[in-house]
């Protein structure tokens, strides 16, 4: 029995020294300490020993068990330390290196201005409507009093997709769509969005943005339009601004006006920006044509309305003193960072 214990002890020590992984340690534990392990088997043999031999053998067996448990946990610790050391050697992190800078983006000037315009109109009780950019000829032209072959269609050279559909050349089709949906309720909406025309030079881009406004109710007059636009202009460009309405033509408004604001650079005295007139044109507007109201089902004897439409790029350029429209679309970071 004593020899047996010694033999197991030696084999065990040898195996422990060679063990190189947690799995191997677990196997050793089962092999020696498990229910059917060598030490348990030896304990079972105790009964066959002479009574005087038993205490000694029992003591040795206990020592063996303790020794193994200790060695196993020591070895486990050793392996864990080694693994950690290896990991540390492989993953070097120099905390003294400077961090990589987080680059902050900025909002595009068109977004800034669009949001500001929306805020102003929301403050006057308007709600926001959107319409499709691929629009039916029917809404983009016919419902705005521009039947096929109407010469005013040339005012806006447009991109057709097929015989019936085009990229909308203005946000005005949203007027017709909204009137169709809401008739006979009163309307007070703005409709911002992209529009498309076949122009491309320093002052025109094939894609640009407009914001349309439409108010329909009983008793709406040109004075309401003027008051609304004056309020907008003063919030956008400063309390000192004045506006002036000049007669103009749009097929879907009657009367139609072109709206100028007093030049924000010279205050109306005359400068390069206002071409010495003291005034800068900013938008088109008018009273909704009775026929346009009628096409949606509004009774033009009872309902009147006004509409206006302006270019967002133009407003942004005037606001920030930008003189080339193309910078809006080139997305040069140095330009964008100014906002
Ligand atoms: N849709 C017109 C344009 O693009 C602008 C406008 C809108 C004029 C609403 C009158 C009323 O030129």
PDB file of C-alpha atoms in Angstrom, residues 78-219:
ATOM      1  CA  UNK A  78       0.313  29.733 -12.741  1.00  0.00           C
ATOM      2  CA  UNK A  79      -1.377  28.973 -16.050  1.00  0.00           C
ATOM      3  CA  UNK A  80      -3.730  31.938 -15.674  1.00  0.00           C
ATOM      4  CA  UNK A  81      -0.801  34.241 -14.955  1.00  0.00           C
ATOM      5  CA  UNK A  82       1.061  32.964 -17.978  1.00  0.00           C
ATOM      6  CA  UNK A  83      -1.952  33.486 -20.186  1.00  0.00           C
ATOM      7  CA  UNK A  84      -2.332  37.033 -18.900  1.00  0.00           C
ATOM      8  CA  UNK A  85       1.345  37.777 -19.446  1.00  0.00           C
ATOM      9  CA  UNK A  86       1.113  36.533 -23.007  1.00  0.00           C
ATOM     10  CA  UNK A  87      -1.959  38.658 -23.608  1.00  0.00           C
ATOM     11  CA  UNK A  88      -0.259  41.729 -22.187  1.00  0.00           C
ATOM     12  CA  UNK A  89       2.780  41.189 -24.351  1.00  0.00           C
ATOM     13  CA  UNK A  90       0.637  40.866 -27.460  1.00  0.00           C
ATOM     14  CA  UNK A  91      -1.744  43.748 -26.808  1.00  0.00           C
ATOM     15  CA  UNK A  92       0.344  46.787 -26.214  1.00  0.00           C
ATOM     16  CA  UNK A  93      -1.508  50.008 -25.563  1.00  0.00           C
ATOM     17  CA  UNK A  94       0.422  53.209 -25.319  1.00  0.00           C
ATOM     18  CA  UNK A  95      -1.789  55.433 -23.186  1.00  0.00           C
ATOM     19  CA  UNK A  96       0.555  58.367 -23.721  1.00  0.00           C
ATOM     20  CA  UNK A  97      -0.265  58.547 -27.449  1.00  0.00           C
ATOM     21  CA  UNK A  98      -2.475  61.513 -28.393  1.00  0.00           C
ATOM     22  CA  UNK A  99      -6.125  60.534 -29.043  1.00  0.00           C
ATOM     23  CA  UNK A 100      -7.603  60.649 -32.536  1.00  0.00           C
ATOM     24  CA  UNK A 101      -9.646  63.847 -32.868  1.00  0.00           C
ATOM     25  CA  UNK A 102     -13.413  63.537 -33.276  1.00  0.00           C
ATOM     26  CA  UNK A 103     -14.397  65.580 -36.301  1.00  0.00           C
ATOM     27  CA  UNK A 104     -17.603  67.528 -35.818  1.00  0.00           C
ATOM     28  CA  UNK A 105     -19.869  67.942 -38.796  1.00  0.00           C
ATOM     29  CA  UNK A 106     -22.088  70.945 -39.372  1.00  0.00           C
ATOM     30  CA  UNK A 107     -25.515  71.452 -40.833  1.00  0.00           C
ATOM     31  CA  UNK A 108     -25.734  72.436 -44.474  1.00  0.00           C
ATOM     32  CA  UNK A 109     -26.699  76.113 -44.901  1.00  0.00           C
ATOM     33  CA  UNK A 110     -29.793  75.019 -46.843  1.00  0.00           C
ATOM     34  CA  UNK A 111     -30.897  72.883 -43.904  1.00  0.00           C
ATOM     35  CA  UNK A 112     -30.239  75.734 -41.500  1.00  0.00           C
ATOM     36  CA  UNK A 113     -32.277  78.166 -43.595  1.00  0.00           C
ATOM     37  CA  UNK A 114     -35.079  75.686 -44.338  1.00  0.00           C
ATOM     38  CA  UNK A 115     -35.461  74.992 -40.618  1.00  0.00           C
ATOM     39  CA  UNK A 116     -35.496  78.677 -39.847  1.00  0.00           C
ATOM     40  CA  UNK A 117     -38.149  79.328 -42.506  1.00  0.00           C
ATOM     41  CA  UNK A 118     -40.268  76.456 -41.211  1.00  0.00           C
ATOM     42  CA  UNK A 119     -39.972  77.787 -37.648  1.00  0.00           C
ATOM     43  CA  UNK A 120     -41.215  81.207 -38.726  1.00  0.00           C
ATOM     44  CA  UNK A 121     -44.261  79.802 -40.533  1.00  0.00           C
ATOM     45  CA  UNK A 122     -45.027  77.232 -37.843  1.00  0.00           C
ATOM     46  CA  UNK A 123     -45.053  80.206 -35.475  1.00  0.00           C
ATOM     47  CA  UNK A 124     -47.782  81.787 -37.633  1.00  0.00           C
ATOM     48  CA  UNK A 125     -49.896  78.634 -37.406  1.00  0.00           C
ATOM     49  CA  UNK A 126     -48.948  76.931 -40.659  1.00  0.00           C
ATOM     50  CA  UNK A 127     -48.539  73.160 -40.963  1.00  0.00           C
ATOM     51  CA  UNK A 128     -46.118  71.361 -43.269  1.00  0.00           C
ATOM     52  CA  UNK A 129     -47.234  69.383 -46.325  1.00  0.00           C
ATOM     53  CA  UNK A 130     -45.099  67.328 -48.633  1.00  0.00           C
ATOM     54  CA  UNK A 131     -45.651  66.105 -52.161  1.00  0.00           C
ATOM     55  CA  UNK A 132     -43.898  63.749 -54.592  1.00  0.00           C
ATOM     56  CA  UNK A 133     -40.857  64.927 -56.552  1.00  0.00           C
ATOM     57  CA  UNK A 134     -41.846  62.684 -59.460  1.00  0.00           C
ATOM     58  CA  UNK A 135     -45.118  64.420 -60.170  1.00  0.00           C
ATOM     59  CA  UNK A 136     -47.935  64.034 -62.635  1.00  0.00           C
ATOM     60  CA  UNK A 137     -48.083  66.621 -65.408  1.00  0.00           C
ATOM     61  CA  UNK A 138     -51.688  66.941 -64.272  1.00  0.00           C
ATOM     62  CA  UNK A 139     -50.735  68.399 -60.870  1.00  0.00           C
ATOM     63  CA  UNK A 140     -47.569  70.226 -61.912  1.00  0.00           C
ATOM     64  CA  UNK A 141     -49.296  72.071 -64.762  1.00  0.00           C
ATOM     65  CA  UNK A 142     -52.910  71.308 -65.609  1.00  0.00           C
ATOM     66  CA  UNK A 143     -54.321  71.799 -62.140  1.00  0.00           C
ATOM     67  CA  UNK A 144     -52.388  75.059 -61.922  1.00  0.00           C
ATOM     68  CA  UNK A 145     -54.155  76.487 -64.940  1.00  0.00           C
ATOM     69  CA  UNK A 146     -51.513  75.429 -67.430  1.00  0.00           C
ATOM     70  CA  UNK A 147     -53.232  73.133 -69.933  1.00  0.00           C
ATOM     71  CA  UNK A 148     -51.093  71.342 -72.555  1.00  0.00           C
ATOM     72  CA  UNK A 149     -49.653  73.794 -75.109  1.00  0.00           C
ATOM     73  CA  UNK A 150     -50.051  76.735 -72.753  1.00  0.00           C
ATOM     74  CA  UNK A 151     -47.146  79.055 -73.592  1.00  0.00           C
ATOM     75  CA  UNK A 152     -46.348  79.685 -69.904  1.00  0.00           C
ATOM     76  CA  UNK A 153     -45.131  76.081 -69.619  1.00  0.00           C
ATOM     77  CA  UNK A 154     -41.930  77.399 -71.199  1.00  0.00           C
ATOM     78  CA  UNK A 155     -41.340  79.514 -68.091  1.00  0.00           C
ATOM     79  CA  UNK A 156     -40.123  76.322 -66.489  1.00  0.00           C
ATOM     80  CA  UNK A 157     -38.218  74.027 -68.799  1.00  0.00           C
ATOM     81  CA  UNK A 158     -38.820  70.692 -67.152  1.00  0.00           C
ATOM     82  CA  UNK A 159     -37.524  67.108 -67.076  1.00  0.00           C
ATOM     83  CA  UNK A 160     -40.141  64.657 -68.345  1.00  0.00           C
ATOM     84  CA  UNK A 161     -39.980  60.993 -67.344  1.00  0.00           C
ATOM     85  CA  UNK A 162     -42.709  59.851 -69.723  1.00  0.00           C
ATOM     86  CA  UNK A 163     -45.725  61.446 -71.377  1.00  0.00           C
ATOM     87  CA  UNK A 164     -47.532  61.865 -68.057  1.00  0.00           C
ATOM     88  CA  UNK A 165     -44.847  62.277 -65.419  1.00  0.00           C
ATOM     89  CA  UNK A 166     -42.029  64.722 -64.774  1.00  0.00           C
ATOM     90  CA  UNK A 167     -39.700  65.874 -62.020  1.00  0.00           C
ATOM     91  CA  UNK A 168     -41.796  68.629 -60.485  1.00  0.00           C
ATOM     92  CA  UNK A 169     -40.657  72.044 -61.659  1.00  0.00           C
ATOM     93  CA  UNK A 170     -42.201  73.830 -58.676  1.00  0.00           C
ATOM     94  CA  UNK A 171     -43.711  73.037 -55.263  1.00  0.00           C
ATOM     95  CA  UNK A 172     -47.062  74.447 -56.412  1.00  0.00           C
ATOM     96  CA  UNK A 173     -48.545  71.008 -57.284  1.00  0.00           C
ATOM     97  CA  UNK A 174     -48.743  70.467 -53.507  1.00  0.00           C
ATOM     98  CA  UNK A 175     -51.361  73.279 -53.514  1.00  0.00           C
ATOM     99  CA  UNK A 176     -53.665  71.269 -55.773  1.00  0.00           C
ATOM    100  CA  UNK A 177     -53.074  68.012 -53.908  1.00  0.00           C
ATOM    101  CA  UNK A 178     -53.777  69.628 -50.545  1.00  0.00           C
ATOM    102  CA  UNK A 179     -56.897  71.421 -51.775  1.00  0.00           C
ATOM    103  CA  UNK A 180     -58.230  68.129 -53.195  1.00  0.00           C
ATOM    104  CA  UNK A 181     -57.680  66.436 -49.867  1.00  0.00           C
ATOM    105  CA  UNK A 182     -58.983  69.145 -47.536  1.00  0.00           C
ATOM    106  CA  UNK A 183     -61.872  70.740 -49.487  1.00  0.00           C
ATOM    107  CA  UNK A 184     -64.082  72.303 -48.099  1.00  0.00           C
ATOM    108  CA  UNK A 185     -61.950  72.935 -44.995  1.00  0.00           C
ATOM    109  CA  UNK A 186     -59.765  76.023 -44.651  1.00  0.00           C
ATOM    110  CA  UNK A 187     -56.055  75.530 -45.459  1.00  0.00           C
ATOM    111  CA  UNK A 188     -52.858  77.033 -44.056  1.00  0.00           C
ATOM    112  CA  UNK A 189     -49.783  75.140 -45.199  1.00  0.00           C
ATOM    113  CA  UNK A 190     -46.213  75.474 -46.303  1.00  0.00           C
ATOM    114  CA  UNK A 191     -44.570  72.922 -48.512  1.00  0.00           C
ATOM    115  CA  UNK A 192     -40.771  72.840 -48.701  1.00  0.00           C
ATOM    116  CA  UNK A 193     -38.910  70.574 -51.084  1.00  0.00           C
ATOM    117  CA  UNK A 194     -36.673  69.954 -54.085  1.00  0.00           C
ATOM    118  CA  UNK A 195     -37.704  71.035 -57.587  1.00  0.00           C
ATOM    119  CA  UNK A 196     -36.072  70.502 -60.992  1.00  0.00           C
ATOM    120  CA  UNK A 197     -35.570  72.661 -64.070  1.00  0.00           C
ATOM    121  CA  UNK A 198     -33.354  72.482 -67.106  1.00  0.00           C
ATOM    122  CA  UNK A 199     -31.039  75.365 -66.217  1.00  0.00           C
ATOM    123  CA  UNK A 200     -27.438  75.250 -65.121  1.00  0.00           C
ATOM    124  CA  UNK A 201     -25.255  78.305 -64.605  1.00  0.00           C
ATOM    125  CA  UNK A 202     -23.893  80.497 -61.786  1.00  0.00           C
ATOM    126  CA  UNK A 203     -27.400  81.544 -60.756  1.00  0.00           C
ATOM    127  CA  UNK A 204     -29.410  78.428 -61.700  1.00  0.00           C
ATOM    128  CA  UNK A 205     -29.084  74.777 -60.796  1.00  0.00           C
ATOM    129  CA  UNK A 206     -31.035  71.862 -62.339  1.00  0.00           C
ATOM    130  CA  UNK A 207     -32.142  70.936 -58.818  1.00  0.00           C
ATOM    131  CA  UNK A 208     -32.979  73.489 -56.175  1.00  0.00           C
ATOM    132  CA  UNK A 209     -35.417  73.985 -53.332  1.00  0.00           C
ATOM    133  CA  UNK A 210     -38.585  75.940 -52.962  1.00  0.00           C
ATOM    134  CA  UNK A 211     -40.962  76.653 -50.168  1.00  0.00           C
ATOM    135  CA  UNK A 212     -44.578  77.062 -51.131  1.00  0.00           C
ATOM    136  CA  UNK A 213     -47.231  78.646 -48.972  1.00  0.00           C
ATOM    137  CA  UNK A 214     -50.998  78.351 -49.351  1.00  0.00           C
ATOM    138  CA  UNK A 215     -53.829  79.849 -47.329  1.00  0.00           C
ATOM    139  CA  UNK A 216     -57.470  79.246 -48.297  1.00  0.00           C
ATOM    140  CA  UNK A 217     -60.420  80.431 -46.242  1.00  0.00           C
ATOM    141  CA  UNK A 218     -63.387  82.766 -46.356  1.00  0.00           C
ATOM    142  CA  UNK A 219     -62.359  86.398 -46.626  1.00  0.00           C
TER     143      UNK A 219
END
